[in-house]
Amino acid sequence: MRKRWWKESVVYQIYPRSFYDSNGDGIGDLRGIIAKLDYLQALGVDVVWLSPFYASPNVDNGYDVSDYCDILPEFGKMADWQHLRQEMRQRGMRMMIDLVANHTSDQHRWFIESRQATDNRWREYYIWRPPRDGREPNNWQSYFGGSAWQFDPTTAEYYLHLFSRQQPDLNWENAEVRKEIYRVMHWWLDQGVDGFRLDVINLISKEPGLPDAAVTVDGPYQFGGQHFQYGPRLLEFLAEMKREVLAGRDLITVGETPGITTEQARAITDEENGFLNMVFSFEHLGVDRNPRGVGKGKWQRKAWKLSELKQIISRWQDDLHERAWNSVYLSNHDLPRPVSRFGDDCRYRDESAKMLATLLHTLQGTPYIYQGEEIGMTNVRFPSINDYRDVDTLNFYRQFADDQRLDRDEIMAAIYDRSRDNARTPMQWDGSRHAGFATVTPWLAVNPNYPEINVQRALAEPNSILHYYRQLIRLRKANPVIVYGRYELLLADDEQIYAFTRTLGETRLLVVLNFCGAESEEMGASGDWRLPEAMRDGQLLIGNYPVDPAVDPRRCRLRPYEARVYRLG
Ligand code: GLC
Ligand code: CA
């Protein structure tokens, strides 16, 4: 396996709006990021991924871009961005930016033109279709609920939007569109960025004819993924992008790719013939999702099994080993907080956040930390829907508020579980008002638990989650086996313990994680003799509880959410 800096790096994702407000308007900004770079450096971060900071009407917080080469005024000016770039360079950090190429804002110049007339020069930049029997051209559902088509009276046609109706999909069949996107990429490369996170990049090629989706749920609109999640020209477009932009440069690239298989991921990230360094798979995050919820699939949680999570992660580890590369993440700006989702954010918040962090940093792949994860920030429960800002959450509420089958508590419970605003409440810097994020009321309220959970406290407490993240990052840097070693799962069927080894040459690590809030059985009874034996002979590198070396590993029980990493020779 080839050595590459981006395999050895740790990436930290910043959602600029919620990171730090430097000028007292309640909105995070670029200068705010500059002010916190020392914090990130001390954490050990190599690469910062910035969520969109471009001009945008902010229907989807910047994922609706109205000018790719301009900065959102609320975030600052181009000079601030350049300053940020320079300050990062000085600290040896690289910058990865978010490229939203599947769609633009409806306020983008191209779309404003496109909607004027059917023969407008920009018409073919988007996907326009006449009505079918007086209705939408097909039955596709938007990711944010409702139809994926919007009727536009000016020309009496519909345009496609897989996300909100203010995010029309670009027509990648049009070579000019592709050229425009490559031009944007070159422009930012010239400004000195080190790579791209490519937003929903596997959706850019739609099946010709835009056929109806198979009917799987009640209601008029259906999930059409089979017609655009790995469309017929996807690899061709990516190959062109590689040829036109990426080839011959030493960048970090990661594609956001919902719904793809390991085989498809391999095609995209193959070291020789692939196009991107890695992708974000969502498969492991599907374990607790109920695909058959009452028209609200992604909003419904289902009981999940550790064996299933292990099976999915292990398949990605195995299938991509050697020829391609994984990203490893549990958290981003679209997801509930991992400690609330896979751990216990009350009684064992500290232990379970550290246990999940241990998994994140010891799998094979580049780890991504989402802001606030490193201090164990949790989901939030705002009393009213009016406290929420996320377009997806608000759509969901509106769609179901009138539905007689669901009561308000049920809807709010789903929002507490799933809303993207769980990840977007402001970063908790200290115990002062508004968590030290801003001096005025922020654009989205802070989580009321900030007096206990904040950076200042975490820095002062030697055993904090934050210090544990620092240690893990150092451990990864000091042990190439964590980056390059082969992964092997142990105890595949165990519903409480996740154990695996990583092997590189003579070096082997053993990772043992208790995913439950209860003690495990004695390790000697685990059904795999290798565990207690390895624990006896190995050297404990890191763990989230004190370990008494005098205890015979065969008799040892893992405590709630305990995590240990051993080095075996
Ligand atoms: C990606 C982004 C998400 C956004 C969507 C549409 O999934 O992560 O925040 O809403 O794309 O751009
Ligand atoms: Ca601000």
Coordinates of C-alpha atoms and ligand atoms in Angstrom, one line a residue:
M1 CA 0.0 0.0 0.0
R2 CA 1.3 3.4 -1.0
K3 CA 2.2 5.9 1.6
R4 CA 0.3 9.2 1.2
W5 CA 0.0 12.2 3.5
W6 CA -3.8 12.2 3.2
K7 CA -3.9 8.7 4.6
E8 CA -1.9 9.7 7.6
S9 CA -3.9 12.9 8.2
V10 CA -6.7 13.7 10.6
V11 CA -9.4 15.9 9.2
Y12 CA -11.5 18.3 11.2
Q13 CA -14.8 19.6 9.7
I14 CA -15.8 23.1 10.4
Y15 CA -19.4 24.3 9.9
P16 CA -18.5 28.0 9.7
R17 CA -21.9 29.3 10.8
S18 CA -21.7 27.5 14.1
F19 CA -18.0 27.6 14.9
Y20 CA -17.1 31.0 16.3
D21 CA -18.5 34.5 15.9
S22 CA -15.8 37.1 15.8
N23 CA -17.8 40.3 15.3
G24 CA -20.9 40.0 17.5
D25 CA -23.7 39.3 15.0
G26 CA -24.5 35.8 16.3
I27 CA -23.1 34.1 13.2
G28 CA -19.8 32.2 13.0
D29 CA -17.4 33.6 10.4
L30 CA -13.9 33.3 8.8
R31 CA -12.1 35.5 11.4
G32 CA -13.7 33.3 14.0
I33 CA -12.0 30.3 12.5
I34 CA -8.7 32.1 12.5
A35 CA -9.1 32.9 16.2
K36 CA -9.4 29.2 16.9
L37 CA -6.6 27.8 14.8
D38 CA -4.3 27.3 17.7
Y39 CA -7.0 25.2 19.4
L40 CA -7.1 23.0 16.3
Q41 CA -3.4 22.8 16.0
A42 CA -3.1 21.7 19.6
L43 CA -5.6 19.0 18.9
G44 CA -3.4 17.6 16.2
V45 CA -5.5 18.4 13.2
D46 CA -3.7 18.2 9.8
V47 CA -6.5 19.2 7.4
V48 CA -9.5 21.4 7.9
W49 CA -12.6 20.8 5.8
L50 CA -14.7 23.9 5.5
S51 CA -18.3 23.5 4.8
P52 CA -19.5 26.1 2.2
F53 CA -18.6 29.7 2.8
Y54 CA -19.7 31.0 -0.7
A55 CA -22.3 33.6 -1.6
S56 CA -25.6 32.0 -0.8
P57 CA -29.2 32.9 0.1
N58 CA -28.7 30.3 2.9
V59 CA -31.8 28.2 2.3
D60 CA -29.6 25.2 3.0
N61 CA -26.9 27.0 4.9
G62 CA -24.6 27.5 2.0
Y63 CA -25.2 24.3 0.2
D64 CA -27.2 26.5 -2.1
V65 CA -24.5 28.4 -3.8
S66 CA -25.3 31.6 -5.7
D67 CA -21.7 32.5 -6.6
Y68 CA -18.9 29.9 -6.3
C69 CA -16.1 32.4 -6.4
D70 CA -17.4 34.9 -3.8
I71 CA -17.6 34.8 0.0
L72 CA -20.8 35.0 1.9
P73 CA -20.8 38.6 3.4
E74 CA -21.8 37.3 6.8
F75 CA -18.7 35.2 6.8
G76 CA -16.3 37.9 5.7
K77 CA -14.4 39.0 2.6
M78 CA -12.0 37.3 0.3
A79 CA -9.2 39.0 2.2
D80 CA -10.3 37.2 5.4
W81 CA -10.3 34.0 3.5
Q82 CA -6.8 34.6 2.3
H83 CA -5.7 35.5 5.8
L84 CA -7.2 32.2 7.0
R85 CA -5.4 30.3 4.3
Q86 CA -2.1 31.9 5.3
E87 CA -2.6 31.4 9.0
M88 CA -3.3 27.7 8.3
R89 CA -0.2 27.4 6.2
Q90 CA 1.9 28.8 8.9
R91 CA 0.6 26.1 11.2
G92 CA 1.2 23.4 8.6
M93 CA -2.5 22.8 8.1
R94 CA -4.1 22.1 4.8
M95 CA -7.5 23.3 3.7
M96 CA -10.2 21.3 2.0
I97 CA -13.2 23.1 0.6
D98 CA -16.7 21.9 -0.1
L99 CA -17.6 21.8 -3.8
V100 CA -21.4 21.7 -4.3
A101 CA -21.5 20.6 -8.0
N102 CA -24.8 18.7 -8.2
H103 CA -26.9 21.8 -7.9
T104 CA -26.8 25.6 -7.4
S105 CA -29.0 28.0 -5.6
D106 CA -32.0 29.2 -7.6
Q107 CA -30.4 32.7 -7.1
H108 CA -27.4 31.7 -9.1
R109 CA -27.0 33.8 -12.2
W110 CA -27.2 30.7 -14.4
F111 CA -30.6 29.7 -13.0
I112 CA -32.0 33.2 -13.0
E113 CA -31.2 33.2 -16.7
S114 CA -32.2 29.6 -17.3
R115 CA -35.8 30.1 -16.1
Q116 CA -36.4 33.1 -18.4
A117 CA -37.2 31.3 -21.6
T118 CA -36.9 27.9 -23.1
D119 CA -34.4 29.2 -25.6
N120 CA -32.3 31.0 -23.1
R121 CA -28.6 30.4 -23.5
W122 CA -28.4 28.9 -19.9
R123 CA -31.6 26.8 -20.3
E124 CA -29.7 23.6 -20.7
Y125 CA -27.6 24.3 -17.6
Y126 CA -30.5 22.7 -15.6
I127 CA -33.0 19.9 -16.0
W128 CA -36.2 21.2 -17.4
R129 CA -39.2 19.1 -18.5
P130 CA -42.7 19.8 -19.6
P131 CA -45.6 18.5 -17.4
R132 CA -46.7 15.0 -17.8
D133 CA -50.5 14.7 -17.8
G134 CA -50.6 18.1 -16.1
R135 CA -48.3 17.0 -13.3
E136 CA -44.7 16.4 -12.4
P137 CA -42.6 14.8 -15.1
N138 CA -41.9 11.8 -12.9
N139 CA -42.6 10.5 -9.4
W140 CA -39.2 11.2 -7.8
Q141 CA -39.2 12.5 -4.3
S142 CA -36.8 15.2 -3.0
Y143 CA -34.4 14.2 -0.3
F144 CA -36.0 17.0 1.7
G145 CA -39.6 15.6 1.2
G146 CA -42.2 16.3 -1.4
S147 CA -41.8 16.1 -5.2
A148 CA -38.3 16.6 -6.7
W149 CA -39.9 18.8 -9.4
Q150 CA -40.9 22.4 -9.2
F151 CA -43.3 24.0 -11.7
D152 CA -42.1 27.3 -13.0
P153 CA -44.8 29.5 -14.4
T154 CA -42.6 31.7 -16.7
T155 CA -42.1 28.9 -19.1
A156 CA -44.7 26.5 -17.8
E157 CA -42.2 23.7 -17.3
Y158 CA -40.8 21.9 -14.3
Y159 CA -37.2 21.8 -13.1
L160 CA -35.6 19.0 -11.1
H161 CA -34.3 19.6 -7.6
L162 CA -33.2 16.5 -5.6
F163 CA -32.9 18.8 -2.6
S164 CA -34.9 21.9 -1.7
R165 CA -36.8 23.7 -4.5
Q166 CA -34.2 26.5 -4.1
Q167 CA -31.5 24.0 -5.2
P168 CA -32.1 23.2 -8.9
D169 CA -30.0 20.3 -10.1
L170 CA -27.3 21.1 -12.7
N171 CA -27.5 19.3 -16.0
W172 CA -24.2 17.4 -16.2
E173 CA -25.1 16.1 -19.6
N174 CA -24.2 19.6 -20.8
A175 CA -20.5 19.8 -21.4
E176 CA -20.6 23.6 -20.7
V177 CA -21.8 23.0 -17.2
R178 CA -19.0 20.6 -16.6
K179 CA -16.5 23.1 -17.9
E180 CA -17.9 25.8 -15.6
I181 CA -17.5 23.5 -12.6
Y182 CA -13.9 22.7 -13.6
R183 CA -13.2 26.4 -13.9
V184 CA -14.5 26.9 -10.4
M185 CA -12.2 24.2 -9.1
H186 CA -9.2 25.7 -10.9
W187 CA -10.1 29.1 -9.5
W188 CA -9.9 27.8 -5.9
L189 CA -6.8 25.7 -6.6
D190 CA -5.2 29.0 -7.8
Q191 CA -6.3 30.5 -4.5
G192 CA -4.3 27.8 -2.7
V193 CA -6.8 25.2 -1.5
D194 CA -5.4 21.7 -0.9
G195 CA -8.5 19.6 -1.9
F196 CA -12.2 19.2 -2.2
R197 CA -15.0 17.5 -0.4
L198 CA -17.4 16.9 -3.3
D199 CA -21.0 17.2 -2.1
V200 CA -23.4 14.4 -3.2
I201 CA -21.0 13.8 -6.1
N202 CA -22.5 10.4 -7.0
L203 CA -25.8 12.1 -7.9
I204 CA -24.6 14.1 -10.9
S205 CA -25.5 11.6 -13.6
K206 CA -29.2 10.9 -14.1
E207 CA -30.5 8.0 -16.1
P208 CA -31.6 9.3 -19.5
G209 CA -35.4 9.5 -19.8
L210 CA -35.6 10.1 -16.1
P211 CA -37.8 7.0 -15.5
D212 CA -40.3 6.7 -12.6
A213 CA -39.0 5.2 -9.4
A214 CA -40.3 1.9 -8.2
V215 CA -43.2 2.3 -5.8
T216 CA -42.0 1.3 -2.3
V217 CA -44.1 3.6 0.0
D218 CA -47.6 5.0 0.1
G219 CA -48.0 8.4 -1.4
P220 CA -47.3 10.1 -4.7
Y221 CA -43.5 10.4 -4.5
Q222 CA -40.9 7.7 -4.3
F223 CA -37.2 7.5 -3.7
G224 CA -35.6 7.4 -7.1
G225 CA -32.0 6.6 -6.1
Q226 CA -31.7 3.7 -8.5
H227 CA -31.9 6.2 -11.3
F228 CA -29.3 8.7 -10.1
Q229 CA -27.2 7.4 -7.2
Y230 CA -24.6 5.8 -9.5
G231 CA -25.8 7.0 -12.9
P232 CA -24.6 5.7 -16.2
R233 CA -22.2 8.5 -16.9
L234 CA -20.9 9.0 -13.3
L235 CA -17.5 7.4 -13.9
E236 CA -17.1 9.1 -17.2
F237 CA -17.7 12.5 -15.6
L238 CA -15.3 11.8 -12.8
A239 CA -12.7 10.7 -15.3
E240 CA -13.1 13.9 -17.1
M241 CA -12.8 15.9 -13.9
K242 CA -9.6 14.0 -13.0
R243 CA -8.2 14.7 -16.5
E244 CA -9.3 18.4 -16.5
V245 CA -8.5 19.3 -12.9
L246 CA -7.2 16.8 -10.4
A247 CA -4.5 14.9 -12.3
G248 CA -0.9 15.6 -11.5
R249 CA -1.8 17.5 -8.3
D250 CA -1.2 16.3 -4.7
L251 CA -4.6 17.0 -3.3
I252 CA -7.0 15.5 -0.7
T253 CA -10.4 14.6 -2.3
V254 CA -13.4 12.9 -0.7
G255 CA -16.7 12.4 -2.4
E256 CA -19.9 12.4 -0.5
T257 CA -21.7 9.3 -1.9
P258 CA -24.9 8.2 -0.3
G259 CA -26.2 4.7 -1.2
I260 CA -23.1 3.3 -3.0
T261 CA -21.6 -0.2 -2.6
T262 CA -18.1 -1.1 -1.8
E263 CA -17.6 -2.2 -5.3
Q264 CA -18.7 1.2 -6.6
A265 CA -16.5 2.9 -4.0
R266 CA -13.6 0.9 -5.2
A267 CA -14.2 2.0 -8.8
I268 CA -14.2 5.6 -7.6
T269 CA -11.2 5.5 -5.3
D270 CA -8.9 2.8 -6.9
E271 CA -5.3 3.9 -6.4
E272 CA -4.4 3.4 -10.1
N273 CA -7.6 4.0 -12.0
G274 CA -9.8 5.8 -9.6
F275 CA -10.7 9.5 -9.5
L276 CA -11.0 10.5 -5.9
N277 CA -8.9 9.6 -2.8
M278 CA -11.9 8.4 -0.8
V279 CA -15.6 8.6 -0.4
F280 CA -18.0 9.0 2.5
S281 CA -20.2 5.9 2.7
F282 CA -23.4 6.0 4.6
E283 CA -24.0 2.3 5.0
H284 CA -22.8 2.1 8.6
L285 CA -25.1 4.9 9.5
G286 CA -28.1 3.1 8.1
V287 CA -28.1 0.5 10.9
D288 CA -30.5 2.4 13.1
R289 CA -32.7 3.8 10.2
N290 CA -36.1 2.4 9.5
P291 CA -36.5 2.3 5.7
R292 CA -40.2 1.6 6.0
G293 CA -41.3 4.4 8.3
V294 CA -44.7 6.0 7.5
G295 CA -43.5 8.1 4.6
K296 CA -40.7 9.4 6.8
G297 CA -38.1 6.7 6.6
K298 CA -35.0 8.6 7.5
W299 CA -36.8 10.1 10.5
Q300 CA -37.6 6.9 12.1
R301 CA -35.2 5.1 14.3
K302 CA -35.0 1.3 14.7
A303 CA -33.3 -0.8 17.2
W304 CA -29.9 -1.7 15.9
K305 CA -27.5 -4.6 16.4
L306 CA -23.8 -4.3 17.0
S307 CA -23.2 -7.4 14.9
E308 CA -24.7 -5.6 11.9
L309 CA -22.7 -2.5 12.4
K310 CA -19.5 -4.6 12.7
Q311 CA -20.4 -6.5 9.6
I312 CA -20.9 -3.3 7.5
I313 CA -17.7 -1.6 8.8
S314 CA -15.7 -4.8 8.3
R315 CA -16.9 -5.2 4.7
W316 CA -15.8 -1.7 3.9
Q317 CA -12.5 -2.3 5.7
D318 CA -11.9 -5.5 3.8
D319 CA -13.2 -4.6 0.4
L320 CA -11.2 -1.4 0.1
H321 CA -8.0 -2.7 1.7
E322 CA -4.8 -2.3 -0.4
R323 CA -6.3 -0.9 -3.7
A324 CA -8.5 1.9 -2.5
W325 CA -9.0 4.0 0.7
N326 CA -11.7 4.6 3.3
S327 CA -12.8 7.6 5.1
V328 CA -13.9 7.0 8.7
Y329 CA -16.5 9.1 10.3
L330 CA -19.4 9.0 12.8
S331 CA -20.5 12.6 12.6
N332 CA -21.0 15.6 10.3
H333 CA -23.3 18.6 9.9
D334 CA -26.1 16.4 8.7
L335 CA -26.1 13.8 11.4
P336 CA -27.2 13.4 15.0
R337 CA -24.4 13.6 17.5
P338 CA -22.7 10.2 17.8
V339 CA -22.5 10.1 21.6
S340 CA -26.3 10.5 21.6
R341 CA -26.8 8.0 18.8
F342 CA -24.4 5.2 19.5
G343 CA -23.4 5.9 23.0
D344 CA -25.1 7.2 26.1
D345 CA -25.2 11.0 26.4
C346 CA -26.3 10.9 30.1
R347 CA -24.7 8.5 32.5
Y348 CA -21.8 7.4 30.3
R349 CA -21.3 10.4 28.1
D350 CA -17.6 10.6 28.9
E351 CA -16.9 6.8 28.5
S352 CA -19.0 6.3 25.5
A353 CA -17.7 9.3 23.6
K354 CA -14.2 8.1 24.2
M355 CA -15.1 4.6 23.2
L356 CA -16.5 5.8 19.9
A357 CA -13.5 8.0 19.4
T358 CA -11.3 5.0 19.8
L359 CA -13.1 3.2 17.0
L360 CA -12.8 6.3 14.8
H361 CA -9.1 6.5 15.2
T362 CA -8.1 2.9 15.0
L363 CA -10.0 1.7 11.8
Q364 CA -8.2 1.9 8.5
G365 CA -9.0 5.1 6.7
T366 CA -8.7 8.8 7.2
P367 CA -10.6 9.9 10.3
Y368 CA -12.9 12.9 10.2
I369 CA -13.8 14.7 13.3
Y370 CA -16.8 17.0 13.2
Q371 CA -16.6 20.2 15.4
G372 CA -17.8 19.6 18.9
E373 CA -17.4 15.8 18.7
E374 CA -14.1 16.2 20.5
I375 CA -15.7 17.5 23.6
G376 CA -18.6 15.1 23.4
M377 CA -21.3 17.5 22.4
T378 CA -24.8 16.0 22.4
N379 CA -28.1 16.2 20.6
V380 CA -30.4 19.0 21.6
R381 CA -34.1 19.1 22.4
F382 CA -35.6 22.5 21.7
P383 CA -39.1 22.9 23.1
S384 CA -40.6 24.4 19.9
I385 CA -40.3 23.8 16.2
N386 CA -39.7 27.6 16.0
D387 CA -36.3 27.0 17.6
Y388 CA -35.2 25.0 14.6
R389 CA -33.6 26.4 11.5
D390 CA -32.8 23.4 9.2
V391 CA -34.8 23.3 6.0
D392 CA -35.1 19.5 6.1
T393 CA -36.4 19.6 9.6
L394 CA -38.9 22.4 8.9
N395 CA -40.1 20.6 5.8
F396 CA -40.6 17.4 7.7
Y397 CA -42.5 19.2 10.4
R398 CA -44.8 21.0 7.9
Q399 CA -45.4 17.8 6.0
F400 CA -46.5 15.8 9.0
A401 CA -48.0 18.4 11.3
D402 CA -51.3 18.0 9.5
D403 CA -51.1 14.2 9.3
Q404 CA -53.7 12.8 11.6
R405 CA -51.8 9.6 12.1
L406 CA -49.0 11.3 13.9
D407 CA -49.2 13.5 17.0
R408 CA -47.0 16.4 17.7
D409 CA -45.0 14.6 20.3
E410 CA -44.1 11.9 17.9
I411 CA -42.9 14.4 15.4
M412 CA -40.8 16.3 17.9
A413 CA -39.4 13.0 19.1
A414 CA -38.3 12.2 15.6
I415 CA -36.7 15.7 15.3
Y416 CA -34.9 15.2 18.6
D417 CA -33.5 12.0 17.3
R418 CA -32.6 13.0 13.8
S419 CA -32.7 16.7 13.1
R420 CA -29.6 18.1 11.4
D421 CA -29.7 21.0 13.9
N422 CA -28.5 18.5 16.5
A423 CA -25.1 18.9 14.9
R424 CA -25.5 22.6 14.1
T425 CA -26.0 24.2 17.5
P426 CA -23.1 26.6 18.2
M427 CA -19.7 25.2 19.3
Q428 CA -19.5 25.3 23.1
W429 CA -16.3 27.2 23.9
D430 CA -16.9 28.1 27.5
G431 CA -19.4 28.5 30.3
S432 CA -20.3 32.1 29.6
R433 CA -23.5 33.2 28.0
H434 CA -24.1 31.7 24.6
A435 CA -21.3 29.3 25.4
G436 CA -18.7 31.8 24.4
F437 CA -19.7 31.3 20.8
A438 CA -21.1 34.8 20.4
T439 CA -21.9 37.9 22.5
V440 CA -25.4 38.2 21.2
T441 CA -28.2 35.6 20.6
P442 CA -26.9 33.2 18.0
W443 CA -28.7 32.3 14.7
L444 CA -29.5 28.9 16.3
A445 CA -29.6 28.6 20.1
V446 CA -26.8 26.9 22.0
N447 CA -27.4 23.6 23.6
P448 CA -28.4 24.3 27.2
N449 CA -25.9 21.8 28.5
Y450 CA -23.0 24.2 27.6
P451 CA -22.1 25.0 31.3
E452 CA -20.9 21.4 31.7
I453 CA -19.8 20.6 28.2
N454 CA -17.4 23.2 26.8
V455 CA -13.9 23.5 25.5
Q456 CA -12.6 25.5 28.4
R457 CA -13.6 22.9 30.9
A458 CA -12.3 20.1 28.7
L459 CA -8.9 21.8 28.4
A460 CA -8.7 22.1 32.2
E461 CA -9.7 18.5 32.9
P462 CA -6.7 16.1 32.1
N463 CA -9.1 13.1 31.7
S464 CA -11.5 14.9 29.4
I465 CA -12.8 13.6 26.0
L466 CA -10.8 16.4 24.4
H467 CA -7.5 15.2 25.8
Y468 CA -8.4 11.7 24.9
Y469 CA -8.8 12.8 21.2
R470 CA -5.4 14.4 21.4
Q471 CA -3.9 11.2 22.6
L472 CA -5.6 9.2 19.9
I473 CA -4.3 11.5 17.2
R474 CA -0.8 11.2 18.6
L475 CA -1.1 7.5 18.8
R476 CA -2.1 7.3 15.2
K477 CA 0.8 9.4 14.2
A478 CA 3.3 7.3 16.2
N479 CA 2.0 3.9 14.9
P480 CA 1.9 3.4 11.1
V481 CA 0.1 0.1 11.8
I482 CA -3.0 2.2 12.5
V483 CA -2.8 3.8 9.1
Y484 CA -1.5 1.0 6.9
G485 CA -2.2 -2.2 8.8
R486 CA -4.7 -4.9 7.7
Y487 CA -7.9 -5.1 9.6
E488 CA -9.3 -8.3 11.0
L489 CA -12.5 -8.7 12.9
L490 CA -12.8 -10.9 16.0
L491 CA -16.0 -12.1 17.7
A492 CA -18.2 -11.2 14.7
D493 CA -21.4 -12.3 16.3
D494 CA -20.9 -10.7 19.8
E495 CA -23.6 -8.1 20.4
Q496 CA -21.7 -6.3 23.1
I497 CA -18.0 -6.3 22.2
Y498 CA -16.4 -4.9 19.1
A499 CA -12.9 -6.4 18.8
F500 CA -10.4 -6.3 15.9
T501 CA -6.8 -6.4 15.2
R502 CA -4.6 -4.4 12.9
T503 CA -1.5 -5.9 11.5
L504 CA 1.5 -4.5 9.6
G505 CA 4.5 -6.7 9.3
E506 CA 5.5 -7.8 12.8
T507 CA 3.3 -5.2 14.5
R508 CA -0.1 -6.0 15.6
L509 CA -2.7 -4.0 17.6
L510 CA -5.7 -5.3 19.3
V511 CA -8.7 -3.0 19.8
V512 CA -11.4 -4.0 22.3
L513 CA -14.6 -1.9 22.7
N514 CA -17.6 -2.5 24.9
F515 CA -20.6 -1.0 23.1
C516 CA -23.0 -1.4 26.0
G517 CA -23.8 0.5 29.2
A518 CA -23.3 -2.8 31.1
E519 CA -20.3 -4.8 32.1
S520 CA -19.2 -7.6 29.7
E521 CA -18.8 -11.2 30.5
E522 CA -15.3 -12.3 31.7
M523 CA -13.0 -12.1 28.7
G524 CA -12.1 -15.7 29.2
A525 CA -15.7 -16.6 28.4
S526 CA -15.8 -14.4 25.3
G527 CA -15.5 -17.4 23.0
D528 CA -12.2 -16.4 21.5
W529 CA -9.0 -17.3 23.4
R530 CA -7.0 -14.8 21.5
L531 CA -8.6 -11.9 23.4
P532 CA -7.5 -12.6 27.0
E533 CA -4.2 -14.0 25.8
A534 CA -3.4 -10.9 23.8
M535 CA -4.5 -8.7 26.6
R536 CA -2.2 -10.5 29.0
D537 CA 0.8 -10.3 26.7
G538 CA 0.1 -7.0 25.1
Q539 CA 1.1 -3.5 26.1
L540 CA -1.9 -1.2 26.8
L541 CA -1.5 1.8 24.6
I542 CA -4.6 3.7 25.5
G543 CA -7.9 3.2 27.3
N544 CA -10.8 5.1 28.8
Y545 CA -10.6 3.5 32.3
P546 CA -7.7 2.9 34.6
V547 CA -6.6 -0.7 34.2
D548 CA -5.2 -2.8 37.1
P549 CA -2.3 -4.9 35.6
A550 CA -2.7 -7.4 38.4
V551 CA -6.1 -8.6 37.2
D552 CA -5.9 -11.8 35.1
P553 CA -7.3 -10.9 31.7
R554 CA -9.3 -14.1 31.6
R555 CA -11.2 -12.9 34.6
C556 CA -11.4 -9.3 33.5
R557 CA -14.8 -7.8 32.5
L558 CA -15.0 -4.7 30.3
R559 CA -16.7 -1.9 32.1
P560 CA -19.6 0.1 30.5
Y561 CA -18.3 1.5 27.2
E562 CA -14.8 0.5 28.0
A563 CA -12.2 0.8 25.2
R564 CA -8.7 -0.5 25.2
V565 CA -6.0 -0.7 22.6
Y566 CA -3.1 -3.1 23.0
R567 CA 0.1 -3.5 21.1
L568 CA 1.1 -7.1 20.6
G569 CA 4.7 -7.2 19.8
Ligands
GLC1 C1 -25.1 17.2 1.3 C2 -24.8 18.1 2.4 C3 -26.1 18.6 3.0 C4 -26.8 19.3 1.9 C5 -27.0 18.4 0.7 C6 -27.5 19.2 -0.5 O1 -25.7 16.0 1.7 O2 -23.9 17.5 3.3 O3 -25.9 19.4 4.1 O4 -28.1 19.7 2.4 O5 -25.8 17.8 0.3 O6 -26.4 20.1 -0.9
CA2 CA -20.1 36.9 12.8

